[in-house]
């Protein structure tokens, strides 16, 4: 809870609660339980965008661009085509049964943030993979989604990406905008 409390202090959530998620249905559709830090993140913020950059995906979102289930199916197809055409998989995905599951995407880049789902690993132990989207580069982060998102927003993430949030935007505060405010209801 400390990580979520720190994120809330850094980037206030919407005033009203986001729509409830049917976690049992979402997990049935995905064939896996989802991490508890992600569920707390979704229950606090809902679908939307952090600092006009990181879009949080939510199961059952009214907006396909933010719907975890729709984006998972889309990304599964995209990655299967790329890997089938010879693009190299990251080494961490060579393990039998390993796969990725998207939880966020980056505005305007085609980049996605994924969980690295590995056999025998509890969802709360899943780590983060960033794929640049318009290229073959992947970046692994040995942390969960909530800790990674917090590190991106506060500028402490050890990443080649997201530096513009601090270099160009130089935020004095962080902002979360619900999907409905941007994409309409």
PDB file of C-alpha atoms in Angstrom:
ATOM      1  CA  UNK A   1       0.000   0.000   0.000  1.00  0.00           C
ATOM      2  CA  UNK A   2       2.945   2.349   0.576  1.00  0.00           C
ATOM      3  CA  UNK A   3       3.756   2.433  -3.142  1.00  0.00           C
ATOM      4  CA  UNK A   4       0.173   3.350  -4.013  1.00  0.00           C
ATOM      5  CA  UNK A   5       0.044   5.979  -1.269  1.00  0.00           C
ATOM      6  CA  UNK A   6       3.227   7.545  -2.660  1.00  0.00           C
ATOM      7  CA  UNK A   7       1.798   7.544  -6.188  1.00  0.00           C
ATOM      8  CA  UNK A   8      -1.443   9.152  -4.988  1.00  0.00           C
ATOM      9  CA  UNK A   9       0.546  11.906  -3.249  1.00  0.00           C
ATOM     10  CA  UNK A  10       2.592  12.467  -6.398  1.00  0.00           C
ATOM     11  CA  UNK A  11      -0.311  12.206  -8.864  1.00  0.00           C
ATOM     12  CA  UNK A  12      -3.807  12.671  -7.436  1.00  0.00           C
ATOM     13  CA  UNK A  13      -6.458  10.272  -8.753  1.00  0.00           C
ATOM     14  CA  UNK A  14      -9.838  11.405 -10.089  1.00  0.00           C
ATOM     15  CA  UNK A  15     -12.252  12.780  -7.498  1.00  0.00           C
ATOM     16  CA  UNK A  16     -14.878  10.117  -8.122  1.00  0.00           C
ATOM     17  CA  UNK A  17     -14.245   6.387  -8.037  1.00  0.00           C
ATOM     18  CA  UNK A  18     -13.611   4.712 -11.408  1.00  0.00           C
ATOM     19  CA  UNK A  19     -16.048   2.090 -12.723  1.00  0.00           C
ATOM     20  CA  UNK A  20     -15.838  -1.247 -10.943  1.00  0.00           C
ATOM     21  CA  UNK A  21     -14.002  -4.054 -12.696  1.00  0.00           C
ATOM     22  CA  UNK A  22     -15.303  -7.614 -12.848  1.00  0.00           C
ATOM     23  CA  UNK A  23     -11.968  -9.165 -11.921  1.00  0.00           C
ATOM     24  CA  UNK A  24     -13.248 -12.746 -11.992  1.00  0.00           C
ATOM     25  CA  UNK A  25     -14.477 -12.328 -15.573  1.00  0.00           C
ATOM     26  CA  UNK A  26     -11.313 -10.534 -16.696  1.00  0.00           C
ATOM     27  CA  UNK A  27      -9.056 -13.170 -15.172  1.00  0.00           C
ATOM     28  CA  UNK A  28     -11.153 -15.954 -16.687  1.00  0.00           C
ATOM     29  CA  UNK A  29     -10.859 -14.327 -20.127  1.00  0.00           C
ATOM     30  CA  UNK A  30      -7.080 -13.869 -19.734  1.00  0.00           C
ATOM     31  CA  UNK A  31      -6.537 -17.312 -18.229  1.00  0.00           C
ATOM     32  CA  UNK A  32      -4.589 -15.913 -15.286  1.00  0.00           C
ATOM     33  CA  UNK A  33      -4.891 -14.002 -12.058  1.00  0.00           C
ATOM     34  CA  UNK A  34      -3.657 -10.404 -12.255  1.00  0.00           C
ATOM     35  CA  UNK A  35      -1.187  -8.748  -9.858  1.00  0.00           C
ATOM     36  CA  UNK A  36      -2.626  -7.199  -6.706  1.00  0.00           C
ATOM     37  CA  UNK A  37      -0.686  -3.922  -7.164  1.00  0.00           C
ATOM     38  CA  UNK A  38      -2.306  -3.533 -10.582  1.00  0.00           C
ATOM     39  CA  UNK A  39      -5.782  -4.149  -9.141  1.00  0.00           C
ATOM     40  CA  UNK A  40      -5.197  -1.452  -6.519  1.00  0.00           C
ATOM     41  CA  UNK A  41      -3.892   0.908  -9.212  1.00  0.00           C
ATOM     42  CA  UNK A  42      -7.001   0.334 -11.358  1.00  0.00           C
ATOM     43  CA  UNK A  43      -9.359   0.673  -8.379  1.00  0.00           C
ATOM     44  CA  UNK A  44      -7.760   4.033  -7.579  1.00  0.00           C
ATOM     45  CA  UNK A  45      -7.358   5.563 -11.042  1.00  0.00           C
ATOM     46  CA  UNK A  46      -9.326   3.569 -13.638  1.00  0.00           C
ATOM     47  CA  UNK A  47      -8.606   3.814 -17.357  1.00  0.00           C
ATOM     48  CA  UNK A  48      -6.743   6.925 -18.391  1.00  0.00           C
ATOM     49  CA  UNK A  49      -3.404   8.572 -18.921  1.00  0.00           C
ATOM     50  CA  UNK A  50      -0.624   9.690 -16.584  1.00  0.00           C
ATOM     51  CA  UNK A  51       1.142  12.908 -17.620  1.00  0.00           C
ATOM     52  CA  UNK A  52      -0.316  12.666 -21.132  1.00  0.00           C
ATOM     53  CA  UNK A  53       2.077   9.775 -21.727  1.00  0.00           C
ATOM     54  CA  UNK A  54       1.349   6.457 -19.968  1.00  0.00           C
ATOM     55  CA  UNK A  55      -2.096   5.003 -20.682  1.00  0.00           C
ATOM     56  CA  UNK A  56      -3.318   2.537 -18.052  1.00  0.00           C
ATOM     57  CA  UNK A  57      -5.222  -0.418 -19.519  1.00  0.00           C
ATOM     58  CA  UNK A  58      -8.273  -1.639 -17.604  1.00  0.00           C
ATOM     59  CA  UNK A  59     -10.379  -4.772 -18.176  1.00  0.00           C
ATOM     60  CA  UNK A  60     -13.804  -3.873 -19.546  1.00  0.00           C
ATOM     61  CA  UNK A  61     -12.980  -0.229 -20.245  1.00  0.00           C
ATOM     62  CA  UNK A  62     -15.638   1.545 -22.299  1.00  0.00           C
ATOM     63  CA  UNK A  63     -12.777   2.681 -24.560  1.00  0.00           C
ATOM     64  CA  UNK A  64     -11.106   0.009 -26.724  1.00  0.00           C
ATOM     65  CA  UNK A  65      -7.795   1.902 -26.600  1.00  0.00           C
ATOM     66  CA  UNK A  66      -7.764   1.383 -22.831  1.00  0.00           C
ATOM     67  CA  UNK A  67      -9.396  -2.050 -22.613  1.00  0.00           C
ATOM     68  CA  UNK A  68      -6.923  -4.591 -21.263  1.00  0.00           C
ATOM     69  CA  UNK A  69      -8.734  -7.486 -22.929  1.00  0.00           C
ATOM     70  CA  UNK A  70      -8.956  -5.849 -26.365  1.00  0.00           C
ATOM     71  CA  UNK A  71      -5.356  -4.625 -26.275  1.00  0.00           C
ATOM     72  CA  UNK A  72      -4.122  -8.054 -25.123  1.00  0.00           C
ATOM     73  CA  UNK A  73      -5.757  -9.750 -28.110  1.00  0.00           C
ATOM     74  CA  UNK A  74      -4.400  -7.071 -30.438  1.00  0.00           C
ATOM     75  CA  UNK A  75      -0.844  -7.264 -29.078  1.00  0.00           C
ATOM     76  CA  UNK A  76      -0.857 -11.079 -29.041  1.00  0.00           C
ATOM     77  CA  UNK A  77      -1.643 -10.989 -32.772  1.00  0.00           C
ATOM     78  CA  UNK A  78       0.882  -8.268 -33.536  1.00  0.00           C
ATOM     79  CA  UNK A  79       3.709 -10.001 -31.681  1.00  0.00           C
ATOM     80  CA  UNK A  80       2.863 -13.397 -33.220  1.00  0.00           C
ATOM     81  CA  UNK A  81       3.125 -11.847 -36.709  1.00  0.00           C
ATOM     82  CA  UNK A  82       6.403 -10.092 -35.899  1.00  0.00           C
ATOM     83  CA  UNK A  83       7.999 -13.142 -34.323  1.00  0.00           C
ATOM     84  CA  UNK A  84       6.643 -15.347 -37.109  1.00  0.00           C
ATOM     85  CA  UNK A  85       8.309 -13.024 -39.635  1.00  0.00           C
ATOM     86  CA  UNK A  86      11.676 -13.422 -37.931  1.00  0.00           C
ATOM     87  CA  UNK A  87      11.863 -10.580 -35.425  1.00  0.00           C
ATOM     88  CA  UNK A  88      13.839 -11.806 -32.443  1.00  0.00           C
ATOM     89  CA  UNK A  89      12.070 -12.488 -29.173  1.00  0.00           C
ATOM     90  CA  UNK A  90      13.688 -11.142 -26.036  1.00  0.00           C
ATOM     91  CA  UNK A  91      15.729 -13.822 -24.243  1.00  0.00           C
ATOM     92  CA  UNK A  92      13.365 -13.807 -21.264  1.00  0.00           C
ATOM     93  CA  UNK A  93      10.583 -15.011 -23.572  1.00  0.00           C
ATOM     94  CA  UNK A  94      12.510 -18.036 -24.804  1.00  0.00           C
ATOM     95  CA  UNK A  95      11.587 -19.964 -21.645  1.00  0.00           C
ATOM     96  CA  UNK A  96       8.853 -22.510 -22.361  1.00  0.00           C
ATOM     97  CA  UNK A  97       5.472 -21.022 -21.406  1.00  0.00           C
ATOM     98  CA  UNK A  98       6.740 -17.454 -20.919  1.00  0.00           C
ATOM     99  CA  UNK A  99       4.579 -14.735 -22.426  1.00  0.00           C
ATOM    100  CA  UNK A 100       3.788 -11.052 -22.168  1.00  0.00           C
ATOM    101  CA  UNK A 101       0.585  -9.371 -21.084  1.00  0.00           C
ATOM    102  CA  UNK A 102       0.155  -5.617 -21.678  1.00  0.00           C
ATOM    103  CA  UNK A 103      -0.877  -3.337 -18.812  1.00  0.00           C
ATOM    104  CA  UNK A 104      -0.122   0.107 -20.300  1.00  0.00           C
ATOM    105  CA  UNK A 105       0.956   1.818 -23.504  1.00  0.00           C
ATOM    106  CA  UNK A 106       2.833   4.985 -24.327  1.00  0.00           C
ATOM    107  CA  UNK A 107       0.981   7.821 -26.063  1.00  0.00           C
ATOM    108  CA  UNK A 108       1.743   8.159 -29.755  1.00  0.00           C
ATOM    109  CA  UNK A 109       4.674   5.742 -29.945  1.00  0.00           C
ATOM    110  CA  UNK A 110       3.223   2.268 -30.335  1.00  0.00           C
ATOM    111  CA  UNK A 111       5.226   1.261 -27.258  1.00  0.00           C
ATOM    112  CA  UNK A 112       3.731  -1.038 -24.644  1.00  0.00           C
ATOM    113  CA  UNK A 113       4.477  -1.897 -21.050  1.00  0.00           C
ATOM    114  CA  UNK A 114       3.985  -5.605 -20.413  1.00  0.00           C
ATOM    115  CA  UNK A 115       4.182  -8.000 -17.558  1.00  0.00           C
ATOM    116  CA  UNK A 116       6.621 -10.839 -18.066  1.00  0.00           C
ATOM    117  CA  UNK A 117       4.436 -13.840 -17.262  1.00  0.00           C
ATOM    118  CA  UNK A 118       6.585 -16.866 -16.491  1.00  0.00           C
ATOM    119  CA  UNK A 119       5.493 -20.392 -15.548  1.00  0.00           C
ATOM    120  CA  UNK A 120       5.382 -20.989 -11.826  1.00  0.00           C
ATOM    121  CA  UNK A 121       5.632 -17.283 -10.938  1.00  0.00           C
ATOM    122  CA  UNK A 122       2.899 -15.713  -8.855  1.00  0.00           C
ATOM    123  CA  UNK A 123       1.374 -12.631 -10.568  1.00  0.00           C
ATOM    124  CA  UNK A 124       2.620 -10.418  -7.725  1.00  0.00           C
ATOM    125  CA  UNK A 125       6.153 -11.438  -8.780  1.00  0.00           C
ATOM    126  CA  UNK A 126       5.723 -10.542 -12.457  1.00  0.00           C
ATOM    127  CA  UNK A 127       8.198  -7.971 -13.725  1.00  0.00           C
ATOM    128  CA  UNK A 128       7.871  -5.263 -16.376  1.00  0.00           C
ATOM    129  CA  UNK A 129       8.981  -5.328 -19.992  1.00  0.00           C
ATOM    130  CA  UNK A 130       8.966  -2.219 -22.178  1.00  0.00           C
ATOM    131  CA  UNK A 131       8.837  -2.690 -25.960  1.00  0.00           C
ATOM    132  CA  UNK A 132       9.497   0.358 -28.086  1.00  0.00           C
ATOM    133  CA  UNK A 133       6.672  -0.646 -30.416  1.00  0.00           C
ATOM    134  CA  UNK A 134       8.116   0.496 -33.701  1.00  0.00           C
ATOM    135  CA  UNK A 135      11.244  -1.549 -33.391  1.00  0.00           C
ATOM    136  CA  UNK A 136      12.677  -4.713 -31.882  1.00  0.00           C
ATOM    137  CA  UNK A 137      14.103  -3.239 -28.665  1.00  0.00           C
ATOM    138  CA  UNK A 138      12.896  -4.541 -25.320  1.00  0.00           C
ATOM    139  CA  UNK A 139      13.860  -3.332 -21.864  1.00  0.00           C
ATOM    140  CA  UNK A 140      13.369  -5.471 -18.742  1.00  0.00           C
ATOM    141  CA  UNK A 141      12.666  -3.966 -15.304  1.00  0.00           C
ATOM    142  CA  UNK A 142      12.865  -6.179 -12.253  1.00  0.00           C
ATOM    143  CA  UNK A 143       9.873  -4.585 -10.553  1.00  0.00           C
ATOM    144  CA  UNK A 144       6.077  -4.679 -10.630  1.00  0.00           C
ATOM    145  CA  UNK A 145       3.854  -2.287 -12.565  1.00  0.00           C
ATOM    146  CA  UNK A 146       3.006   0.082  -9.707  1.00  0.00           C
ATOM    147  CA  UNK A 147       6.637   0.553  -8.644  1.00  0.00           C
ATOM    148  CA  UNK A 148       7.714   1.013 -12.259  1.00  0.00           C
ATOM    149  CA  UNK A 149       4.999   3.585 -12.985  1.00  0.00           C
ATOM    150  CA  UNK A 150       5.934   5.520  -9.836  1.00  0.00           C
ATOM    151  CA  UNK A 151       9.604   5.479 -10.828  1.00  0.00           C
ATOM    152  CA  UNK A 152       8.757   6.719 -14.334  1.00  0.00           C
ATOM    153  CA  UNK A 153       6.725   9.613 -12.924  1.00  0.00           C
ATOM    154  CA  UNK A 154       9.272  10.635 -10.308  1.00  0.00           C
ATOM    155  CA  UNK A 155      12.198  10.321 -12.732  1.00  0.00           C
ATOM    156  CA  UNK A 156      14.016   7.512 -10.924  1.00  0.00           C
ATOM    157  CA  UNK A 157      13.294   4.696 -13.419  1.00  0.00           C
ATOM    158  CA  UNK A 158      16.468   3.251 -14.920  1.00  0.00           C
ATOM    159  CA  UNK A 159      15.183   3.355 -18.493  1.00  0.00           C
ATOM    160  CA  UNK A 160      16.181   4.643 -21.899  1.00  0.00           C
ATOM    161  CA  UNK A 161      12.580   5.752 -22.345  1.00  0.00           C
ATOM    162  CA  UNK A 162      10.312   8.289 -20.646  1.00  0.00           C
ATOM    163  CA  UNK A 163      13.155  10.753 -20.022  1.00  0.00           C
ATOM    164  CA  UNK A 164      11.147  13.427 -21.838  1.00  0.00           C
ATOM    165  CA  UNK A 165       8.728  13.514 -18.917  1.00  0.00           C
ATOM    166  CA  UNK A 166      11.428  15.245 -16.923  1.00  0.00           C
ATOM    167  CA  UNK A 167      13.657  16.805 -19.553  1.00  0.00           C
ATOM    168  CA  UNK A 168      11.039  18.384 -21.840  1.00  0.00           C
ATOM    169  CA  UNK A 169       7.927  18.625 -19.694  1.00  0.00           C
ATOM    170  CA  UNK A 170       9.696  19.413 -16.397  1.00  0.00           C
ATOM    171  CA  UNK A 171       6.505  18.746 -14.449  1.00  0.00           C
ATOM    172  CA  UNK A 172       5.932  20.671 -11.267  1.00  0.00           C
ATOM    173  CA  UNK A 173       3.180  18.178 -10.551  1.00  0.00           C
ATOM    174  CA  UNK A 174       1.791  15.070 -12.169  1.00  0.00           C
ATOM    175  CA  UNK A 175      -1.635  14.631 -13.662  1.00  0.00           C
ATOM    176  CA  UNK A 176      -3.912  11.690 -14.322  1.00  0.00           C
ATOM    177  CA  UNK A 177      -6.687  12.224 -16.863  1.00  0.00           C
ATOM    178  CA  UNK A 178      -9.519   9.674 -17.037  1.00  0.00           C
ATOM    179  CA  UNK A 179     -10.061   8.137 -20.460  1.00  0.00           C
ATOM    180  CA  UNK A 180     -13.601   9.507 -20.633  1.00  0.00           C
ATOM    181  CA  UNK A 181     -12.340  13.091 -20.453  1.00  0.00           C
ATOM    182  CA  UNK A 182     -10.087  12.550 -23.448  1.00  0.00           C
ATOM    183  CA  UNK A 183     -11.876   9.925 -25.505  1.00  0.00           C
ATOM    184  CA  UNK A 184     -15.469  10.846 -24.606  1.00  0.00           C
ATOM    185  CA  UNK A 185     -18.049   8.763 -22.796  1.00  0.00           C
TER     186      UNK A 185
END
